GROMACS .gro file of C-alpha atoms in nm:
model
  464
    1UNK     CA    1   0.000   0.000   0.000
    2UNK     CA    2   0.131   0.342  -0.092
    3UNK     CA    3   0.199   0.550   0.220
    4UNK     CA    4   0.002   0.872   0.255
    5UNK     CA    5   0.189   1.196   0.210
    6UNK     CA    6   0.153   1.480   0.462
    7UNK     CA    7  -0.142   1.640   0.282
    8UNK     CA    8  -0.335   1.314   0.256
    9UNK     CA    9  -0.269   1.228   0.620
   10UNK     CA   10  -0.378   1.572   0.738
   11UNK     CA   11  -0.693   1.548   0.526
   12UNK     CA   12  -0.784   1.211   0.677
   13UNK     CA   13  -0.724   1.335   1.032
   14UNK     CA   14  -0.952   1.633   0.964
   15UNK     CA   15  -1.213   1.422   0.788
   16UNK     CA   16  -1.585   1.472   0.814
   17UNK     CA   17  -1.754   1.183   0.991
   18UNK     CA   18  -2.065   1.010   0.857
   19UNK     CA   19  -2.387   1.037   1.055
   20UNK     CA   20  -2.391   0.659   1.100
   21UNK     CA   21  -2.049   0.660   1.264
   22UNK     CA   22  -2.145   0.954   1.486
   23UNK     CA   23  -2.463   0.780   1.600
   24UNK     CA   24  -2.280   0.452   1.663
   25UNK     CA   25  -2.026   0.635   1.875
   26UNK     CA   26  -2.302   0.814   2.067
   27UNK     CA   27  -2.477   0.483   2.131
   28UNK     CA   28  -2.169   0.366   2.317
   29UNK     CA   29  -2.217   0.636   2.578
   30UNK     CA   30  -2.585   0.546   2.616
   31UNK     CA   31  -2.460   0.196   2.701
   32UNK     CA   32  -2.209   0.334   2.950
   33UNK     CA   33  -2.485   0.535   3.115
   34UNK     CA   34  -2.692   0.226   3.188
   35UNK     CA   35  -2.459   0.125   3.471
   36UNK     CA   36  -2.371   0.485   3.555
   37UNK     CA   37  -2.742   0.560   3.589
   38UNK     CA   38  -2.790   0.268   3.827
   39UNK     CA   39  -2.486   0.339   4.044
   40UNK     CA   40  -2.545   0.715   4.059
   41UNK     CA   41  -2.918   0.707   4.128
   42UNK     CA   42  -3.112   0.396   4.231
   43UNK     CA   43  -2.841   0.167   4.368
   44UNK     CA   44  -2.842   0.345   4.704
   45UNK     CA   45  -3.220   0.304   4.729
   46UNK     CA   46  -3.183  -0.069   4.655
   47UNK     CA   47  -2.920  -0.110   4.925
   48UNK     CA   48  -3.113   0.081   5.194
   49UNK     CA   49  -3.479   0.002   5.125
   50UNK     CA   50  -3.452  -0.347   4.972
   51UNK     CA   51  -3.147  -0.490   5.152
   52UNK     CA   52  -3.174  -0.293   5.480
   53UNK     CA   53  -2.819  -0.154   5.475
   54UNK     CA   54  -2.732   0.173   5.652
   55UNK     CA   55  -2.687   0.478   5.424
   56UNK     CA   56  -2.374   0.567   5.623
   57UNK     CA   57  -2.218   0.232   5.532
   58UNK     CA   58  -2.311   0.278   5.166
   59UNK     CA   59  -2.176   0.633   5.160
   60UNK     CA   60  -1.846   0.526   5.313
   61UNK     CA   61  -1.804   0.238   5.068
   62UNK     CA   62  -1.874   0.466   4.772
   63UNK     CA   63  -1.633   0.733   4.895
   64UNK     CA   64  -1.345   0.489   4.951
   65UNK     CA   65  -1.421   0.318   4.622
   66UNK     CA   66  -1.407   0.646   4.431
   67UNK     CA   67  -1.059   0.711   4.566
   68UNK     CA   68  -0.947   0.378   4.421
   69UNK     CA   69  -1.144   0.458   4.107
   70UNK     CA   70  -0.965   0.788   4.060
   71UNK     CA   71  -0.629   0.611   4.075
   72UNK     CA   72  -0.744   0.352   3.823
   73UNK     CA   73  -0.828   0.632   3.579
   74UNK     CA   74  -0.467   0.748   3.566
   75UNK     CA   75  -0.345   0.390   3.524
   76UNK     CA   76  -0.594   0.332   3.243
   77UNK     CA   77  -0.481   0.653   3.076
   78UNK     CA   78  -0.125   0.522   3.065
   79UNK     CA   79  -0.245   0.183   2.937
   80UNK     CA   80  -0.451   0.349   2.664
   81UNK     CA   81  -0.157   0.563   2.549
   82UNK     CA   82   0.059   0.249   2.518
   83UNK     CA   83  -0.197   0.018   2.360
   84UNK     CA   84  -0.112  -0.095   2.008
   85UNK     CA   85  -0.349  -0.314   1.807
   86UNK     CA   86  -0.491  -0.340   1.458
   87UNK     CA   87  -0.799  -0.157   1.588
   88UNK     CA   88  -0.605   0.137   1.733
   89UNK     CA   89  -0.531   0.223   2.094
   90UNK     CA   90  -0.869   0.331   2.233
   91UNK     CA   91  -1.129   0.155   2.018
   92UNK     CA   92  -1.027  -0.206   2.101
   93UNK     CA   93  -1.109  -0.154   2.469
   94UNK     CA   94  -1.476  -0.118   2.376
   95UNK     CA   95  -1.468  -0.470   2.233
   96UNK     CA   96  -1.260  -0.622   2.514
   97UNK     CA   97  -1.476  -0.488   2.798
   98UNK     CA   98  -1.830  -0.509   2.655
   99UNK     CA   99  -1.918  -0.854   2.796
  100UNK     CA  100  -1.749  -0.805   3.138
  101UNK     CA  101  -1.935  -0.473   3.165
  102UNK     CA  102  -2.275  -0.635   3.109
  103UNK     CA  103  -2.209  -0.922   3.349
  104UNK     CA  104  -2.056  -0.718   3.630
  105UNK     CA  105  -2.360  -0.487   3.645
  106UNK     CA  106  -2.581  -0.780   3.744
  107UNK     CA  107  -2.337  -0.879   4.020
  108UNK     CA  108  -2.417  -0.555   4.204
  109UNK     CA  109  -2.760  -0.696   4.292
  110UNK     CA  110  -2.665  -1.054   4.380
  111UNK     CA  111  -2.604  -0.980   4.748
  112UNK     CA  112  -2.669  -1.292   4.962
  113UNK     CA  113  -2.981  -1.189   5.155
  114UNK     CA  114  -2.916  -1.406   5.461
  115UNK     CA  115  -2.551  -1.308   5.498
  116UNK     CA  116  -2.419  -1.103   5.789
  117UNK     CA  117  -2.400  -0.724   5.771
  118UNK     CA  118  -2.021  -0.744   5.747
  119UNK     CA  119  -2.034  -0.992   5.458
  120UNK     CA  120  -2.287  -0.772   5.277
  121UNK     CA  121  -2.063  -0.468   5.320
  122UNK     CA  122  -1.761  -0.659   5.187
  123UNK     CA  123  -1.965  -0.794   4.895
  124UNK     CA  124  -2.084  -0.443   4.805
  125UNK     CA  125  -1.730  -0.306   4.826
  126UNK     CA  126  -1.587  -0.580   4.601
  127UNK     CA  127  -1.862  -0.577   4.337
  128UNK     CA  128  -1.896  -0.197   4.333
  129UNK     CA  129  -1.522  -0.165   4.270
  130UNK     CA  130  -1.526  -0.441   4.010
  131UNK     CA  131  -1.790  -0.247   3.819
  132UNK     CA  132  -1.669   0.111   3.864
  133UNK     CA  133  -1.296   0.090   3.935
  134UNK     CA  134  -1.207  -0.190   3.694
  135UNK     CA  135  -1.458  -0.263   3.417
  136UNK     CA  136  -1.628   0.075   3.374
  137UNK     CA  137  -1.291   0.254   3.382
  138UNK     CA  138  -1.141   0.019   3.123
  139UNK     CA  139  -1.441   0.080   2.898
  140UNK     CA  140  -1.542   0.442   2.943
  141UNK     CA  141  -1.206   0.618   2.946
  142UNK     CA  142  -1.074   0.479   2.615
  143UNK     CA  143  -1.423   0.538   2.477
  144UNK     CA  144  -1.401   0.907   2.570
  145UNK     CA  145  -1.052   0.938   2.422
  146UNK     CA  146  -1.175   0.785   2.096
  147UNK     CA  147  -1.363   1.105   2.007
  148UNK     CA  148  -1.035   1.297   1.986
  149UNK     CA  149  -0.891   1.021   1.764
  150UNK     CA  150  -1.176   1.012   1.513
  151UNK     CA  151  -1.102   1.360   1.371
  152UNK     CA  152  -0.923   1.687   1.448
  153UNK     CA  153  -1.186   1.893   1.272
  154UNK     CA  154  -1.316   2.111   1.557
  155UNK     CA  155  -1.666   2.149   1.415
  156UNK     CA  156  -1.700   1.778   1.339
  157UNK     CA  157  -1.567   1.689   1.683
  158UNK     CA  158  -1.815   1.930   1.842
  159UNK     CA  159  -2.103   1.763   1.657
  160UNK     CA  160  -1.975   1.415   1.750
  161UNK     CA  161  -1.977   1.509   2.116
  162UNK     CA  162  -2.308   1.694   2.092
  163UNK     CA  163  -2.472   1.382   1.947
  164UNK     CA  164  -2.296   1.174   2.211
  165UNK     CA  165  -2.438   1.386   2.490
  166UNK     CA  166  -2.781   1.402   2.324
  167UNK     CA  167  -2.805   1.024   2.311
  168UNK     CA  168  -2.608   0.925   2.622
  169UNK     CA  169  -2.881   1.035   2.868
  170UNK     CA  170  -3.109   0.773   2.712
  171UNK     CA  171  -2.916   0.515   2.914
  172UNK     CA  172  -2.981   0.702   3.237
  173UNK     CA  173  -3.342   0.772   3.142
  174UNK     CA  174  -3.394   0.404   3.063
  175UNK     CA  175  -3.282   0.286   3.405
  176UNK     CA  176  -3.414   0.578   3.611
  177UNK     CA  177  -3.762   0.592   3.459
  178UNK     CA  178  -3.823   0.221   3.401
  179UNK     CA  179  -3.635   0.044   3.681
  180UNK     CA  180  -3.883   0.100   3.965
  181UNK     CA  181  -4.192   0.022   3.751
  182UNK     CA  182  -4.024  -0.292   3.614
  183UNK     CA  183  -3.910  -0.394   3.960
  184UNK     CA  184  -4.274  -0.364   4.066
  185UNK     CA  185  -4.390  -0.575   3.771
  186UNK     CA  186  -4.135  -0.849   3.845
  187UNK     CA  187  -4.226  -0.874   4.215
  188UNK     CA  188  -4.072  -0.569   4.389
  189UNK     CA  189  -3.794  -0.774   4.550
  190UNK     CA  190  -3.425  -0.849   4.499
  191UNK     CA  191  -3.499  -1.097   4.222
  192UNK     CA  192  -3.691  -0.826   4.037
  193UNK     CA  193  -3.388  -0.594   4.051
  194UNK     CA  194  -3.165  -0.872   3.911
  195UNK     CA  195  -3.402  -0.942   3.619
  196UNK     CA  196  -3.440  -0.572   3.539
  197UNK     CA  197  -3.066  -0.510   3.546
  198UNK     CA  198  -3.007  -0.814   3.323
  199UNK     CA  199  -3.243  -0.671   3.060
  200UNK     CA  200  -3.072  -0.333   3.064
  201UNK     CA  201  -2.725  -0.492   3.048
  202UNK     CA  202  -2.824  -0.688   2.737
  203UNK     CA  203  -2.928  -0.366   2.562
  204UNK     CA  204  -2.600  -0.201   2.664
  205UNK     CA  205  -2.396  -0.492   2.527
  206UNK     CA  206  -2.555  -0.460   2.182
  207UNK     CA  207  -2.491  -0.084   2.172
  208UNK     CA  208  -2.124  -0.130   2.265
  209UNK     CA  209  -2.065  -0.389   1.996
  210UNK     CA  210  -2.223  -0.157   1.736
  211UNK     CA  211  -2.004   0.129   1.859
  212UNK     CA  212  -1.690  -0.078   1.814
  213UNK     CA  213  -1.793  -0.210   1.473
  214UNK     CA  214  -1.886   0.124   1.316
  215UNK     CA  215  -1.617   0.366   1.440
  216UNK     CA  216  -1.258   0.435   1.328
  217UNK     CA  217  -0.945   0.597   1.468
  218UNK     CA  218  -0.802   0.842   1.211
  219UNK     CA  219  -0.577   1.078   1.408
  220UNK     CA  220  -0.228   0.937   1.375
  221UNK     CA  221   0.060   1.177   1.439
  222UNK     CA  222   0.399   1.012   1.372
  223UNK     CA  223   0.588   1.243   1.607
  224UNK     CA  224   0.352   1.154   1.891
  225UNK     CA  225   0.382   0.781   1.817
  226UNK     CA  226   0.761   0.797   1.844
  227UNK     CA  227   0.759   0.982   2.174
  228UNK     CA  228   0.755   0.778   2.497
  229UNK     CA  229   0.662   1.013   2.778
  230UNK     CA  230   0.739   0.911   3.139
  231UNK     CA  231   0.436   0.908   3.369
  232UNK     CA  232   0.579   1.185   3.585
  233UNK     CA  233   0.624   1.410   3.282
  234UNK     CA  234   0.272   1.325   3.156
  235UNK     CA  235   0.120   1.431   3.486
  236UNK     CA  236   0.330   1.750   3.484
  237UNK     CA  237   0.202   1.829   3.133
  238UNK     CA  238  -0.157   1.785   3.249
  239UNK     CA  239  -0.120   2.034   3.532
  240UNK     CA  240   0.045   2.283   3.298
  241UNK     CA  241  -0.273   2.269   3.090
  242UNK     CA  242  -0.506   2.522   3.254
  243UNK     CA  243  -0.795   2.437   3.024
  244UNK     CA  244  -0.769   2.071   3.118
  245UNK     CA  245  -0.794   2.177   3.482
  246UNK     CA  246  -1.106   2.378   3.404
  247UNK     CA  247  -1.257   2.079   3.225
  248UNK     CA  248  -1.169   1.869   3.529
  249UNK     CA  249  -1.375   2.107   3.742
  250UNK     CA  250  -1.665   2.125   3.498
  251UNK     CA  251  -1.682   1.747   3.468
  252UNK     CA  252  -1.682   1.736   3.848
  253UNK     CA  253  -1.974   1.980   3.859
  254UNK     CA  254  -2.178   1.759   3.627
  255UNK     CA  255  -2.091   1.446   3.825
  256UNK     CA  256  -2.173   1.599   4.162
  257UNK     CA  257  -2.503   1.740   4.038
  258UNK     CA  258  -2.618   1.419   3.869
  259UNK     CA  259  -2.515   1.209   4.171
  260UNK     CA  260  -2.671   1.427   4.440
  261UNK     CA  261  -2.998   1.482   4.254
  262UNK     CA  262  -3.003   1.125   4.125
  263UNK     CA  263  -2.979   0.985   4.479
  264UNK     CA  264  -3.196   1.237   4.662
  265UNK     CA  265  -3.474   1.257   4.402
  266UNK     CA  266  -3.591   0.901   4.474
  267UNK     CA  267  -3.609   0.973   4.847
  268UNK     CA  268  -3.774   1.313   4.787
  269UNK     CA  269  -4.047   1.160   4.573
  270UNK     CA  270  -4.102   0.871   4.812
  271UNK     CA  271  -4.115   1.061   5.141
  272UNK     CA  272  -4.213   1.419   5.050
  273UNK     CA  273  -4.426   1.386   4.736
  274UNK     CA  274  -4.558   1.050   4.858
  275UNK     CA  275  -4.500   0.846   4.543
  276UNK     CA  276  -4.159   0.702   4.451
  277UNK     CA  277  -4.274   0.643   4.092
  278UNK     CA  278  -4.270   1.023   4.044
  279UNK     CA  279  -3.892   0.978   4.035
  280UNK     CA  280  -3.898   0.844   3.681
  281UNK     CA  281  -4.131   1.116   3.552
  282UNK     CA  282  -3.936   1.410   3.697
  283UNK     CA  283  -3.602   1.261   3.593
  284UNK     CA  284  -3.727   1.183   3.243
  285UNK     CA  285  -3.864   1.535   3.193
  286UNK     CA  286  -3.532   1.691   3.297
  287UNK     CA  287  -3.324   1.453   3.087
  288UNK     CA  288  -3.566   1.477   2.796
  289UNK     CA  289  -3.544   1.856   2.782
  290UNK     CA  290  -3.168   1.827   2.812
  291UNK     CA  291  -3.161   1.595   2.510
  292UNK     CA  292  -3.378   1.833   2.306
  293UNK     CA  293  -3.149   2.123   2.395
  294UNK     CA  294  -2.834   1.929   2.310
  295UNK     CA  295  -2.983   1.819   1.979
  296UNK     CA  296  -3.040   2.183   1.886
  297UNK     CA  297  -2.687   2.293   1.979
  298UNK     CA  298  -2.535   2.235   1.630
  299UNK     CA  299  -2.770   2.507   1.500
  300UNK     CA  300  -2.613   2.769   1.728
  301UNK     CA  301  -2.256   2.648   1.775
  302UNK     CA  302  -2.135   2.854   1.480
  303UNK     CA  303  -2.295   3.170   1.621
  304UNK     CA  304  -2.200   3.137   1.987
  305UNK     CA  305  -1.892   2.995   2.158
  306UNK     CA  306  -1.919   2.674   2.356
  307UNK     CA  307  -1.823   2.858   2.671
  308UNK     CA  308  -2.096   3.123   2.635
  309UNK     CA  309  -2.362   2.860   2.568
  310UNK     CA  310  -2.258   2.661   2.875
  311UNK     CA  311  -2.251   2.976   3.090
  312UNK     CA  312  -2.599   3.081   2.982
  313UNK     CA  313  -2.726   2.731   3.052
  314UNK     CA  314  -2.580   2.727   3.404
  315UNK     CA  315  -2.756   3.054   3.488
  316UNK     CA  316  -3.084   2.917   3.350
  317UNK     CA  317  -3.052   2.596   3.553
  318UNK     CA  318  -3.016   2.791   3.877
  319UNK     CA  319  -3.324   2.990   3.777
  320UNK     CA  320  -3.514   2.666   3.722
  321UNK     CA  321  -3.409   2.534   4.061
  322UNK     CA  322  -3.535   2.850   4.231
  323UNK     CA  323  -3.884   2.767   4.100
  324UNK     CA  324  -3.890   2.475   4.345
  325UNK     CA  325  -3.880   2.720   4.635
  326UNK     CA  326  -4.226   2.851   4.541
  327UNK     CA  327  -4.393   2.528   4.652
  328UNK     CA  328  -4.154   2.240   4.733
  329UNK     CA  329  -4.436   1.986   4.769
  330UNK     CA  330  -4.605   2.059   4.434
  331UNK     CA  331  -4.550   1.774   4.192
  332UNK     CA  332  -4.657   1.976   3.883
  333UNK     CA  333  -4.422   2.260   3.982
  334UNK     CA  334  -4.132   2.017   4.026
  335UNK     CA  335  -4.201   1.878   3.679
  336UNK     CA  336  -4.198   2.230   3.534
  337UNK     CA  337  -3.877   2.314   3.721
  338UNK     CA  338  -3.719   1.993   3.590
  339UNK     CA  339  -3.800   2.103   3.232
  340UNK     CA  340  -3.627   2.438   3.282
  341UNK     CA  341  -3.327   2.273   3.449
  342UNK     CA  342  -3.300   2.027   3.163
  343UNK     CA  343  -3.274   2.315   2.915
  344UNK     CA  344  -3.006   2.470   3.136
  345UNK     CA  345  -2.807   2.147   3.163
  346UNK     CA  346  -2.805   2.088   2.790
  347UNK     CA  347  -2.529   2.329   2.680
  348UNK     CA  348  -2.263   2.217   2.930
  349UNK     CA  349  -2.346   1.848   2.886
  350UNK     CA  350  -2.336   1.899   2.511
  351UNK     CA  351  -1.997   2.072   2.495
  352UNK     CA  352  -1.799   1.943   2.793
  353UNK     CA  353  -1.628   1.663   2.599
  354UNK     CA  354  -1.557   1.897   2.308
  355UNK     CA  355  -1.393   2.134   2.556
  356UNK     CA  356  -1.189   1.842   2.684
  357UNK     CA  357  -1.090   1.736   2.331
  358UNK     CA  358  -0.984   2.095   2.256
  359UNK     CA  359  -0.764   2.087   2.567
  360UNK     CA  360  -0.570   1.800   2.402
  361UNK     CA  361  -0.461   2.039   2.128
  362UNK     CA  362  -0.390   2.319   2.377
  363UNK     CA  363  -0.177   2.083   2.586
  364UNK     CA  364   0.021   1.974   2.280
  365UNK     CA  365   0.072   2.339   2.180
  366UNK     CA  366   0.188   2.444   2.528
  367UNK     CA  367   0.397   2.143   2.638
  368UNK     CA  368   0.487   1.967   2.308
  369UNK     CA  369   0.327   1.651   2.454
  370UNK     CA  370   0.014   1.498   2.300
  371UNK     CA  371  -0.178   1.261   2.527
  372UNK     CA  372  -0.543   1.193   2.443
  373UNK     CA  373  -0.569   0.897   2.679
  374UNK     CA  374  -0.424   1.080   2.979
  375UNK     CA  375  -0.628   1.393   2.918
  376UNK     CA  376  -0.958   1.206   2.911
  377UNK     CA  377  -0.880   0.951   3.180
  378UNK     CA  378  -0.721   1.189   3.428
  379UNK     CA  379  -1.001   1.442   3.378
  380UNK     CA  380  -1.251   1.180   3.488
  381UNK     CA  381  -1.082   1.180   3.829
  382UNK     CA  382  -1.282   1.498   3.889
  383UNK     CA  383  -1.596   1.312   3.792
  384UNK     CA  384  -1.519   1.004   4.000
  385UNK     CA  385  -1.410   1.191   4.312
  386UNK     CA  386  -1.699   1.432   4.275
  387UNK     CA  387  -1.946   1.146   4.253
  388UNK     CA  388  -1.781   0.960   4.541
  389UNK     CA  389  -1.764   1.260   4.772
  390UNK     CA  390  -2.123   1.359   4.695
  391UNK     CA  391  -2.248   1.001   4.745
  392UNK     CA  392  -2.071   0.985   5.078
  393UNK     CA  393  -2.201   1.330   5.172
  394UNK     CA  394  -2.561   1.236   5.097
  395UNK     CA  395  -2.526   0.908   5.288
  396UNK     CA  396  -2.365   1.087   5.581
  397UNK     CA  397  -2.635   1.357   5.587
  398UNK     CA  398  -2.914   1.098   5.584
  399UNK     CA  399  -2.746   0.894   5.857
  400UNK     CA  400  -2.682   1.202   6.074
  401UNK     CA  401  -3.044   1.308   6.028
  402UNK     CA  402  -3.165   0.972   6.160
  403UNK     CA  403  -3.275   0.807   5.837
  404UNK     CA  404  -3.408   0.457   5.906
  405UNK     CA  405  -3.301   0.185   5.660
  406UNK     CA  406  -3.570  -0.080   5.633
  407UNK     CA  407  -3.701  -0.340   5.391
  408UNK     CA  408  -4.055  -0.261   5.504
  409UNK     CA  409  -4.254   0.063   5.488
  410UNK     CA  410  -4.182   0.289   5.786
  411UNK     CA  411  -4.230   0.651   5.890
  412UNK     CA  412  -3.907   0.850   5.872
  413UNK     CA  413  -3.826   1.103   6.148
  414UNK     CA  414  -3.889   1.471   6.071
  415UNK     CA  415  -3.514   1.539   6.080
  416UNK     CA  416  -3.456   1.293   5.792
  417UNK     CA  417  -3.737   1.450   5.589
  418UNK     CA  418  -3.587   1.797   5.640
  419UNK     CA  419  -3.243   1.672   5.536
  420UNK     CA  420  -3.380   1.520   5.215
  421UNK     CA  421  -3.569   1.840   5.136
  422UNK     CA  422  -3.274   2.072   5.205
  423UNK     CA  423  -3.029   1.873   4.993
  424UNK     CA  424  -3.273   1.856   4.701
  425UNK     CA  425  -3.349   2.228   4.714
  426UNK     CA  426  -3.017   2.396   4.790
  427UNK     CA  427  -2.749   2.167   4.646
  428UNK     CA  428  -2.810   2.247   4.275
  429UNK     CA  429  -2.772   2.622   4.336
  430UNK     CA  430  -2.435   2.573   4.508
  431UNK     CA  431  -2.306   2.317   4.258
  432UNK     CA  432  -2.388   2.518   3.946
  433UNK     CA  433  -2.261   2.835   4.109
  434UNK     CA  434  -1.918   2.669   4.104
  435UNK     CA  435  -1.968   2.587   3.735
  436UNK     CA  436  -2.042   2.952   3.654
  437UNK     CA  437  -1.726   3.060   3.833
  438UNK     CA  438  -1.509   2.818   3.630
  439UNK     CA  439  -1.669   2.916   3.298
  440UNK     CA  440  -1.599   3.283   3.363
  441UNK     CA  441  -1.224   3.207   3.326
  442UNK     CA  442  -1.249   2.989   3.011
  443UNK     CA  443  -1.098   3.155   2.697
  444UNK     CA  444  -0.983   2.873   2.468
  445UNK     CA  445  -1.262   2.900   2.208
  446UNK     CA  446  -1.117   3.221   2.062
  447UNK     CA  447  -0.755   3.099   2.074
  448UNK     CA  448  -0.815   2.759   1.916
  449UNK     CA  449  -0.782   2.849   1.542
  450UNK     CA  450  -0.442   3.013   1.592
  451UNK     CA  451  -0.324   2.720   1.805
  452UNK     CA  452  -0.425   2.468   1.538
  453UNK     CA  453  -0.249   2.667   1.267
  454UNK     CA  454   0.076   2.661   1.462
  455UNK     CA  455   0.040   2.290   1.540
  456UNK     CA  456  -0.004   2.205   1.174
  457UNK     CA  457   0.314   2.395   1.093
  458UNK     CA  458   0.505   2.208   1.362
  459UNK     CA  459   0.371   1.867   1.259
  460UNK     CA  460   0.465   1.932   0.895
  461UNK     CA  461   0.824   1.951   1.024
  462UNK     CA  462   0.785   1.629   1.224
  463UNK     CA  463   0.757   1.818   1.553
  464UNK     CA  464   0.494   1.836   1.829
   0.00000   0.00000   0.00000
């Protein structure tokens, strides 16, 4: 085969991606969000109200596990950078982890019912870490890095990630809106949770296999392939990349928000609104409006910068949350507030991975080190630690407020009800306030064209 010259190689790396490939890639994140949706929202409810385990125990396990999980992200970033196969360095991991991912999700719910409390805690720790620290990390982090390897065309990459974030919530919506009704249909017991999770895992497996089959890695920079960067130097390069640090914070904001609201919403609907099945409706409305907003982003991305869209959305989300304060016990009002919040979430969810992909180019420009795998995997430390800390915080708050874990219906103390209400009402305002602060310092959108021009000149000379 005749080798490509510099012009042909640059053209391929900046190629436009077919809609089919974009949708297949996006479907992979919907699959990833099946397990993420379960672990970030309803898993805590299963542990406390179906298995009778203390929320403090669950919160502690999740916090400790996230610390391990954050470390595994960095390790997986190094592994991804050094992977060499006929399928590329990120894409093959989707194939290798698809089946373990589907099987490990079911293990979360196979807790021996008659075992001691200590055995249950150990079982939860082991299976939770198998799913999140090992399998999910080995799947999701190379998957995220793949977007930066499909093309360097900024507009195409933005659309790829917009479609990804428009479709990815379908995984969370699927499990959050349908799990409790399906659990009720199958018997409202542990067996029902196992059957329901098995069904969702099968759907996720199919989506992952389609993602692997229909995507390609095109970005291949010879100078980067020849360079072997020590881990210490890779980490130094990351922390010299201020826009990567901002993305780290923004990803953390999204993770904390989705975790806190995902966990508390089920309790809020059950104990304050009086119907736990409202959980699926409110969550679906918020996620549905977010999907609609993300889908419309390509129409305005050429007129407004990604940063300005995300900033406007964050302000709108806080406005939507303030609607809840009018009447916190009104189900229709909470549905309306969820719709406004979904519109506000859409811009940041839609562009966050494009911002992260852009930080790959900025990091290469600033440090002469290109590291897609490390950028995406290490950035998820913010997400993992944010989710872990917030899970532990919610569990600790519920435990301190006297929440009673029980497999049977009971009346919770007033202090627990107040704690659930306060977290649901005030946490989003604080979380997204941090997001607004970070976005105020983001300036890469305007600098990106000049940076890419200089990088192309360097690469033409065989330099990074």
